[in-house]
Coordinates of C-alpha atoms in Angstrom, one line a residue:
X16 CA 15.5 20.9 30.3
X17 CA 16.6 18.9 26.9
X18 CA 15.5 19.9 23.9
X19 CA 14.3 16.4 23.5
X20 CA 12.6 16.4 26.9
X21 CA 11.2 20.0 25.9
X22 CA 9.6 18.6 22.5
X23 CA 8.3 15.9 24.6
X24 CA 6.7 18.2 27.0
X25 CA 4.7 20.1 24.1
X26 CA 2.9 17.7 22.8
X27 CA 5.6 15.7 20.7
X28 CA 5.4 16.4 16.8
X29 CA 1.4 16.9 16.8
X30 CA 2.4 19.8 19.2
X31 CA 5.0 21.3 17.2
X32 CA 2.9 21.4 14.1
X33 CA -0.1 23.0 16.1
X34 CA 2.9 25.8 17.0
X35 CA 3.6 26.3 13.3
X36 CA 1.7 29.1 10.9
X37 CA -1.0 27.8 8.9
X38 CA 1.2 28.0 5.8
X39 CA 3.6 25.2 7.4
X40 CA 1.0 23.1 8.6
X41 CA -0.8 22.9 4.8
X42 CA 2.6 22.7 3.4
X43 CA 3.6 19.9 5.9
X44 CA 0.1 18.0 5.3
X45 CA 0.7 18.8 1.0
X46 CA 3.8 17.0 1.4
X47 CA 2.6 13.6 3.6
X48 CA -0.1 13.8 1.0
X49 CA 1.8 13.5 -1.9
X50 CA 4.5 10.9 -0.3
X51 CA 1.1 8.8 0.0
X52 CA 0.1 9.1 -3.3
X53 CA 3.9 7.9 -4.4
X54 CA 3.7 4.8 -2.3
X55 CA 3.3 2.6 -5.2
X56 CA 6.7 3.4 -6.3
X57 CA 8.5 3.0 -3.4
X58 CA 10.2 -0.5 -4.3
X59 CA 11.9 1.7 -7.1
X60 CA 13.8 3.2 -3.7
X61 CA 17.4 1.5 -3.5
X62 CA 18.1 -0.1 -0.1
X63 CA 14.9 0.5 1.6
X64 CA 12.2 -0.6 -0.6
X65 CA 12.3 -4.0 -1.1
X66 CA 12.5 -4.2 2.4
X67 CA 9.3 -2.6 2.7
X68 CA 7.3 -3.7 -0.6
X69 CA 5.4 -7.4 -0.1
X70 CA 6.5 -10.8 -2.2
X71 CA 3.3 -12.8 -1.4
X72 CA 1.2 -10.2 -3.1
X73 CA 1.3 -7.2 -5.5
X74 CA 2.3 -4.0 -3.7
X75 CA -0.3 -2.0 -5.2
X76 CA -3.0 -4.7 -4.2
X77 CA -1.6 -4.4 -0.7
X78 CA -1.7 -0.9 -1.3
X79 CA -5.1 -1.3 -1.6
X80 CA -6.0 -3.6 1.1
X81 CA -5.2 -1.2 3.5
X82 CA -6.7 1.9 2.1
X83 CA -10.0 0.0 3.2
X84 CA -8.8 -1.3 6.1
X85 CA -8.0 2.2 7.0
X86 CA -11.5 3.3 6.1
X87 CA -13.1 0.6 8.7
X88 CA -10.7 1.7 11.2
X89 CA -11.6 5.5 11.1
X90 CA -15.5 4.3 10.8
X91 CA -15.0 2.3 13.8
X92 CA -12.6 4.7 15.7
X93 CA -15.7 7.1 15.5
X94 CA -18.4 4.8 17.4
X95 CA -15.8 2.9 19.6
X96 CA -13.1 6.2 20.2
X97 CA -14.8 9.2 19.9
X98 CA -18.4 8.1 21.6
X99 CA -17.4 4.8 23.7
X100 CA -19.7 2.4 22.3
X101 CA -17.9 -0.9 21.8
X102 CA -19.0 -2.3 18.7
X103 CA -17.9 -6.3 18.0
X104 CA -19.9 -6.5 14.5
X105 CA -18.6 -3.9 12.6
X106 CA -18.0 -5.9 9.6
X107 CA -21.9 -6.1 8.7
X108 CA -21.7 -2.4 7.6
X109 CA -18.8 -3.4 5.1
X110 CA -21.0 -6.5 4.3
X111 CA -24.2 -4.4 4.0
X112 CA -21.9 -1.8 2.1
X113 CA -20.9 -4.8 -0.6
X114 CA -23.7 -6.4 -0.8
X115 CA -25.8 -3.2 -1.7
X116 CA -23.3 -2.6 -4.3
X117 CA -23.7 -5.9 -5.8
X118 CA -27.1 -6.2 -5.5
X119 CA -27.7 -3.0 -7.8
X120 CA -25.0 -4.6 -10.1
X121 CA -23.9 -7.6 -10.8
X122 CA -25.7 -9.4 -13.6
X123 CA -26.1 -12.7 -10.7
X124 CA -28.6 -10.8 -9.1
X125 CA -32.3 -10.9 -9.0
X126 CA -32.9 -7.4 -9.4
X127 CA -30.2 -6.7 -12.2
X128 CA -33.1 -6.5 -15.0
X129 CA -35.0 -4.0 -13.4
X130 CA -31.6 -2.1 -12.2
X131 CA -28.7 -3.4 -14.1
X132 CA -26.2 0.1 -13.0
X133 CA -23.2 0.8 -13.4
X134 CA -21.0 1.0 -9.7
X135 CA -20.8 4.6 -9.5
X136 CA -24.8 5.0 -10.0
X137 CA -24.7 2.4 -7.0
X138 CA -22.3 4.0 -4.8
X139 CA -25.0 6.4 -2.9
X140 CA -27.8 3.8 -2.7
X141 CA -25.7 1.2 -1.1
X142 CA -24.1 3.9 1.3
X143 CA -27.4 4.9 2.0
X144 CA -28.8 1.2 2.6
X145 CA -25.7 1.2 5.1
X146 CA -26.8 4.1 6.9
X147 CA -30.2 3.2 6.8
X148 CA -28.4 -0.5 8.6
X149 CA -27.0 1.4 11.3
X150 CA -30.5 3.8 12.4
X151 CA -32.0 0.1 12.4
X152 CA -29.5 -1.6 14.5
X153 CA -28.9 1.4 17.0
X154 CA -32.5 2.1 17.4
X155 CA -33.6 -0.4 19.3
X156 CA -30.2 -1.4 21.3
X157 CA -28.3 2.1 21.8
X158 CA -30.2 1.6 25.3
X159 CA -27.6 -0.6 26.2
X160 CA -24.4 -0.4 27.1
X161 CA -20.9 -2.2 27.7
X162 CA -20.8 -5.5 27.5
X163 CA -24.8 -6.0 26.4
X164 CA -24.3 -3.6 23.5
X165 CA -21.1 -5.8 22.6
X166 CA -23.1 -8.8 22.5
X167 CA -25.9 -7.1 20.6
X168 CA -23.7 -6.0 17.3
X169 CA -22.1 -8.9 17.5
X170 CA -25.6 -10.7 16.7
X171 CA -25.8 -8.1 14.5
X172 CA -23.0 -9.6 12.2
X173 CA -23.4 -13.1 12.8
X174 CA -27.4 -12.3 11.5
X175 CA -25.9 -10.9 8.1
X176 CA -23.2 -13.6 7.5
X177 CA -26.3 -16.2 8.1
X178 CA -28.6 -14.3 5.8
X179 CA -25.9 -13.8 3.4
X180 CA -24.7 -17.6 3.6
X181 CA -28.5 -18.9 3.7
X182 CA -30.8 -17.1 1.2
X183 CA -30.8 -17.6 -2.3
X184 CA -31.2 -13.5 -2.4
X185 CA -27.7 -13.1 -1.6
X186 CA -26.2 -16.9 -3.1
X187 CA -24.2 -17.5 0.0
X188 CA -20.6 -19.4 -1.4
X189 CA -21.2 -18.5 -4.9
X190 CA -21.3 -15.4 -4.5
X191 CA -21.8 -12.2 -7.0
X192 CA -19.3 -12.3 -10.0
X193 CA -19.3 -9.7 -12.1
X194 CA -19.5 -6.3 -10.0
X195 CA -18.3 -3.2 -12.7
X196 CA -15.1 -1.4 -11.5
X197 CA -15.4 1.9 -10.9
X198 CA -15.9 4.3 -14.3
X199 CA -12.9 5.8 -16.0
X200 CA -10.9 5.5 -19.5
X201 CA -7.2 6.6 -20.6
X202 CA -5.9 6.7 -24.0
X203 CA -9.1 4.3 -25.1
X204 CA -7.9 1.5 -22.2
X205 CA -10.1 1.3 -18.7
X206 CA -8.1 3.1 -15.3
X207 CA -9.8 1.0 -13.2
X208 CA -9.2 -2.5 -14.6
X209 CA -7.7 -6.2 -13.4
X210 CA -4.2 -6.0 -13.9
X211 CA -2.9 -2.9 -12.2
X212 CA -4.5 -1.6 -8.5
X213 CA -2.6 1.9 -8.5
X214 CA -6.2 3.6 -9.4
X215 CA -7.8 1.6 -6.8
X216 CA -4.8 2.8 -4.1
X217 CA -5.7 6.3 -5.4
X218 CA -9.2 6.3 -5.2
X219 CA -9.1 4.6 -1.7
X220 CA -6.4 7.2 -0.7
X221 CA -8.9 10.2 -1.7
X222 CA -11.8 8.7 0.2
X223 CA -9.8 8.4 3.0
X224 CA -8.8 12.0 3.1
X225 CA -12.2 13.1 2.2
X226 CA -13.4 11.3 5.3
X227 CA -10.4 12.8 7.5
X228 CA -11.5 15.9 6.6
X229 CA -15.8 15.0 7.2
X230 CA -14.9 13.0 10.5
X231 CA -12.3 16.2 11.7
X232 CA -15.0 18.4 11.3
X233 CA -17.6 16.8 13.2
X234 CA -14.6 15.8 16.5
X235 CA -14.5 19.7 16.4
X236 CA -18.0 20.7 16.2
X237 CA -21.3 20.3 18.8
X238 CA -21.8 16.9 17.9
X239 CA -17.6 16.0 18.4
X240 CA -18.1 17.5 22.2
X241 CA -21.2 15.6 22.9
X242 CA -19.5 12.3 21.8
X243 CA -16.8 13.2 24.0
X244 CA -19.2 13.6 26.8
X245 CA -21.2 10.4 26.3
X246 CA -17.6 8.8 26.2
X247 CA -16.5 10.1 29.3
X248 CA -19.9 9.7 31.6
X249 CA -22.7 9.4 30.0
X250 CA -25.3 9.5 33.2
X251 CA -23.8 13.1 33.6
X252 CA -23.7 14.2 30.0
X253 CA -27.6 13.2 30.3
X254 CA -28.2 15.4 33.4
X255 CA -25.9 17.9 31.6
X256 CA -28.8 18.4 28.7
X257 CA -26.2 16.2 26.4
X258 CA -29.2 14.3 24.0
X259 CA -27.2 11.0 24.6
X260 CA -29.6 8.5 22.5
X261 CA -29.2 11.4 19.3
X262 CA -25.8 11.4 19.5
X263 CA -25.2 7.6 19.8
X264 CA -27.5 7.0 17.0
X265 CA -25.3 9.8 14.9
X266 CA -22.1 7.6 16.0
X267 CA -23.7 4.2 14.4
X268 CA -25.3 6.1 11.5
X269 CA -21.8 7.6 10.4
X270 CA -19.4 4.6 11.4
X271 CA -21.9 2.8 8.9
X272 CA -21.4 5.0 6.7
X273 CA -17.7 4.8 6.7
X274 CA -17.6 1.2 6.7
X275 CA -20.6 1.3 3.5
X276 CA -17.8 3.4 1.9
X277 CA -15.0 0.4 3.0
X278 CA -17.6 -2.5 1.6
X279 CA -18.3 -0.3 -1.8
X280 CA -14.6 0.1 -2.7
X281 CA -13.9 -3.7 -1.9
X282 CA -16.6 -4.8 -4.3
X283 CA -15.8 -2.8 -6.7
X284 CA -12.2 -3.5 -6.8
X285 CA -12.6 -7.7 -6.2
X286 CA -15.4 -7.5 -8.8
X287 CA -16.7 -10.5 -7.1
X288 CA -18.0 -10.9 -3.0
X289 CA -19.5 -14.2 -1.5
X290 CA -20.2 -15.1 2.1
X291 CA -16.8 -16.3 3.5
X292 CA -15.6 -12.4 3.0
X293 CA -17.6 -11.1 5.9
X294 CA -16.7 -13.3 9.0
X295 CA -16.6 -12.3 12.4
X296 CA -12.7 -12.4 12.6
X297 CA -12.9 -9.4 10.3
X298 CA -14.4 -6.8 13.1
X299 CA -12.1 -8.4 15.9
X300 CA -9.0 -7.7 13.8
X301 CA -10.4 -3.7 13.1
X302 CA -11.2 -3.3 16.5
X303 CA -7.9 -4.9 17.3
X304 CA -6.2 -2.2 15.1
X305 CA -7.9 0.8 16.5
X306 CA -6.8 -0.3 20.1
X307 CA -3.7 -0.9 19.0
X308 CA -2.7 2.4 17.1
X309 CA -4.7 4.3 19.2
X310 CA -8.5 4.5 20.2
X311 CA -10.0 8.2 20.1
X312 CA -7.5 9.5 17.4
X313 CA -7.6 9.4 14.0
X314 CA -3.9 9.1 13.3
X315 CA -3.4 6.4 15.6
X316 CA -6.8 4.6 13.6
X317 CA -5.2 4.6 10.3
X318 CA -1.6 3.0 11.9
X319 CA -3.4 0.8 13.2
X320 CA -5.8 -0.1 10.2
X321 CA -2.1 0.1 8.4
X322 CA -1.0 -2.4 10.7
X323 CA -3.3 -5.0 10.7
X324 CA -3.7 -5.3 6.8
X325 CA 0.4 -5.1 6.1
X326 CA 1.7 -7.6 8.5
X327 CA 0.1 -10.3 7.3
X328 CA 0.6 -9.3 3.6
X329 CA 3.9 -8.9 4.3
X330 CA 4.2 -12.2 5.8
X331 CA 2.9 -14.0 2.6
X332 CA 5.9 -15.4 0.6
X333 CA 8.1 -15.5 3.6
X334 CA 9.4 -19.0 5.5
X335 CA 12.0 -19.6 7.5
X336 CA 13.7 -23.2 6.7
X337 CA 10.4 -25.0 5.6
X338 CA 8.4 -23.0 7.9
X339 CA 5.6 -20.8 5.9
X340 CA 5.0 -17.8 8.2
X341 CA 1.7 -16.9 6.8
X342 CA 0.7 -19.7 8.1
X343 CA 1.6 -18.6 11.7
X344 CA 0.3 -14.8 10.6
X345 CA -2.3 -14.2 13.4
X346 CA -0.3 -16.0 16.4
X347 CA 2.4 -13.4 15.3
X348 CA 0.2 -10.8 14.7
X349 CA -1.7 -11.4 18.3
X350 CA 2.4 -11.1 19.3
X351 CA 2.7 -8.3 18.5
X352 CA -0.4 -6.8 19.9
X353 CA 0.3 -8.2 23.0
X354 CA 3.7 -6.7 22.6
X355 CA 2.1 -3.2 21.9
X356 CA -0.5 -3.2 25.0
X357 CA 2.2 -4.2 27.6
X358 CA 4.7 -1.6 26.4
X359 CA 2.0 1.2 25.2
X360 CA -1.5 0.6 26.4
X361 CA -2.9 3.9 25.3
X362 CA -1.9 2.5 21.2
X363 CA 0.9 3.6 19.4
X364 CA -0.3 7.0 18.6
X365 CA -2.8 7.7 21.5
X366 CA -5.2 10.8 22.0
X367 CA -4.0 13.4 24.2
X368 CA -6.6 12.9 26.2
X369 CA -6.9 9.1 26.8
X370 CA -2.6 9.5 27.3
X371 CA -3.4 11.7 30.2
X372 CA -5.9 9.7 31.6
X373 CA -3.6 6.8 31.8
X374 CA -1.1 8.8 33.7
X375 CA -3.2 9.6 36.0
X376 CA -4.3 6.2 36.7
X377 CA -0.6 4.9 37.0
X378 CA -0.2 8.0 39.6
X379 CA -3.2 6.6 41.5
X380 CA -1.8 3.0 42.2
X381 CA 1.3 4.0 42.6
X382 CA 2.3 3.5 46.4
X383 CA 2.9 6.5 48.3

């Protein structure tokens, strides 16, 4: 056998880091993590950065676009890879998530004079009213499953983009103006202010790591193999003594969570939210992403979560003759996933598990 074919065979690089002592492995993961942290500067790279940097928009905004489009795609890689519950309205969490956050905030709100915080005093009350979202929502309809639980959170969203575009509580098109950034102060000047988004990239980065680390825990753990369970047959997991409804409920509670944590950043960052933000093209494209780079596993949920916020920022500022491709960006974007699901339909970075399964699928229609 190759030494290529042999690599293969063991599990690719994921293997070969799993073979390593734990010194390697942290030193390995220290070094990705600081190579993330320097991705601001990487236009300053000869050659290969401004082939990777965007035109249309500032790289460190871009930056930042993704580190919560990453966030929604681990939230929702937990609810629609790890427990199987396919969730089309996922982008009420990150509404509920911003909303809360502005609510507690911004001085357009009705509750501002008896509240009137700053965002980090908001952060846990607006995560917690997202949690709170997701018990309410899964209560009544984690009975379901497949296509009717689809079609319920998919209700679930368009009910918060109608609320949020039809009460005056919320001020539909106009919006919250006014959200505080996030806390901080250098040398007298503000970190977290409107003209550079490196802090925000930063602090996105950390909570993304900080919920690698929360959601890795819990895949390994009781509550990781009863998800896996409920995932792969529920009826028997239930026969098996597997508390399915518990466990699906802990799937919605913490996917809101995750997306809360999305929503919070977002508002803080933009400073200002309105109605149009939160539209149901939102939760198609995260689903979309965690398909694509890989449902059930984490790394294949931040490619894709990667993916789907870059290649249309990317796009911006680019034409061919008179052309505009951002224009085009979701007919090349759906392109690609196409592309992606022909060639790879376990994603780009699948789990080991949902791999094999598809191999043994292919080996079933095979003819003999």
């Amino acid at each position: 056998m190759s030494e290529k074919a042999s690599f293969r065979s063991n599990g690719g690089v994921r293997g070969w880091l799993g073979r390593q002592p734990v010194w390697v492995r942290w030193l390995v993961i220290l070094v990705a993590a600081v190579a993330a942290y320097m991705l601001p500067y990487i236009g300053d790279v000869p050659v290969i950065g401004p082939q990777i940097v965007t035109e249309g928009i500032d790289w460190p905004s871009a930056l930042f676009n993704m580190s919560y489009y990453v966030l929604l795609a681990l939230g929702l890689n937990v609810v629609v890879g790890y427990a199987g519950l396919l969730d089309l309205g996922y982008v009420g969490f990150f509404a509920v998530g911003a909303y809360g956050t502005a609510l507690l905030t911004s001085p357009d709100s009705i509750l501002y004079e008896d509240t009137g915080w700053k965002w980090l005093m908001a952060v846990p009350a607006a995560l917690i009213l997202t949690m709170i979202a997701g018990v309410i929502l899964g209560w009544p309809t984690l009975r379901l499953r497949g296509d009717y639980l689809a079609i319920v959170t998919l209700g679930f969203a368009e009910i918060i983009r109608i609320v949020a575009t039809s009460t005056d509580v919320l001020r539909g098109d106009r919006g919250f103006a006014s959200i505080p950034h996030p806390p901080g102060s250098w040398g007298g000047e503000p970190i977290f202010g409107v003209t550079d988004a490196i802090p925000y990239f930063w602090l996105g980065l950390t909570v993304i790591i900080l919920v690698i680390l929360g959601v890795r825990n819990l895949d390994r753990s009781r509550v990781g193999r009863s998800w896996l369970a409920i995932r792969e047959d529920e009826e028997a997991a239930e026969v098996m003594g597997v508390r399915t409804f518990k466990y699906k409920l802990w799937a919605f509670a913490i996917g809101a969570f995750i997306g809360g944590l999305g929503g919070v950043l977002f508002a803080g960052e933009q400073s200002f939210i309105n109605s149009q933000t939160f539209v149901l093209q939102f939760s198609i494209l995260v689903l979309a992403g965690v398909v694509m780079g890989g449902s059930g596993n984490m790394a294949g949920a931040i490619l894709g979560g990667v993916l789907i916020s870059y290649i249309p920022d990317r796009l911006r500022g680019l034409s061919v003759g008179d052309t505009d491709l951002y224009e085009y960006r979701f007919a090349l974007f759906g392109a690609v996933i196409i592309i992606i699901m022909v060639l790879r339909p376990q994603g780009l970075i699948p789990s080991r598990r949902r791999a094999m399964e598809l191999k043994d699928r292919e080996k079933e229609v095979a003819p003999q």
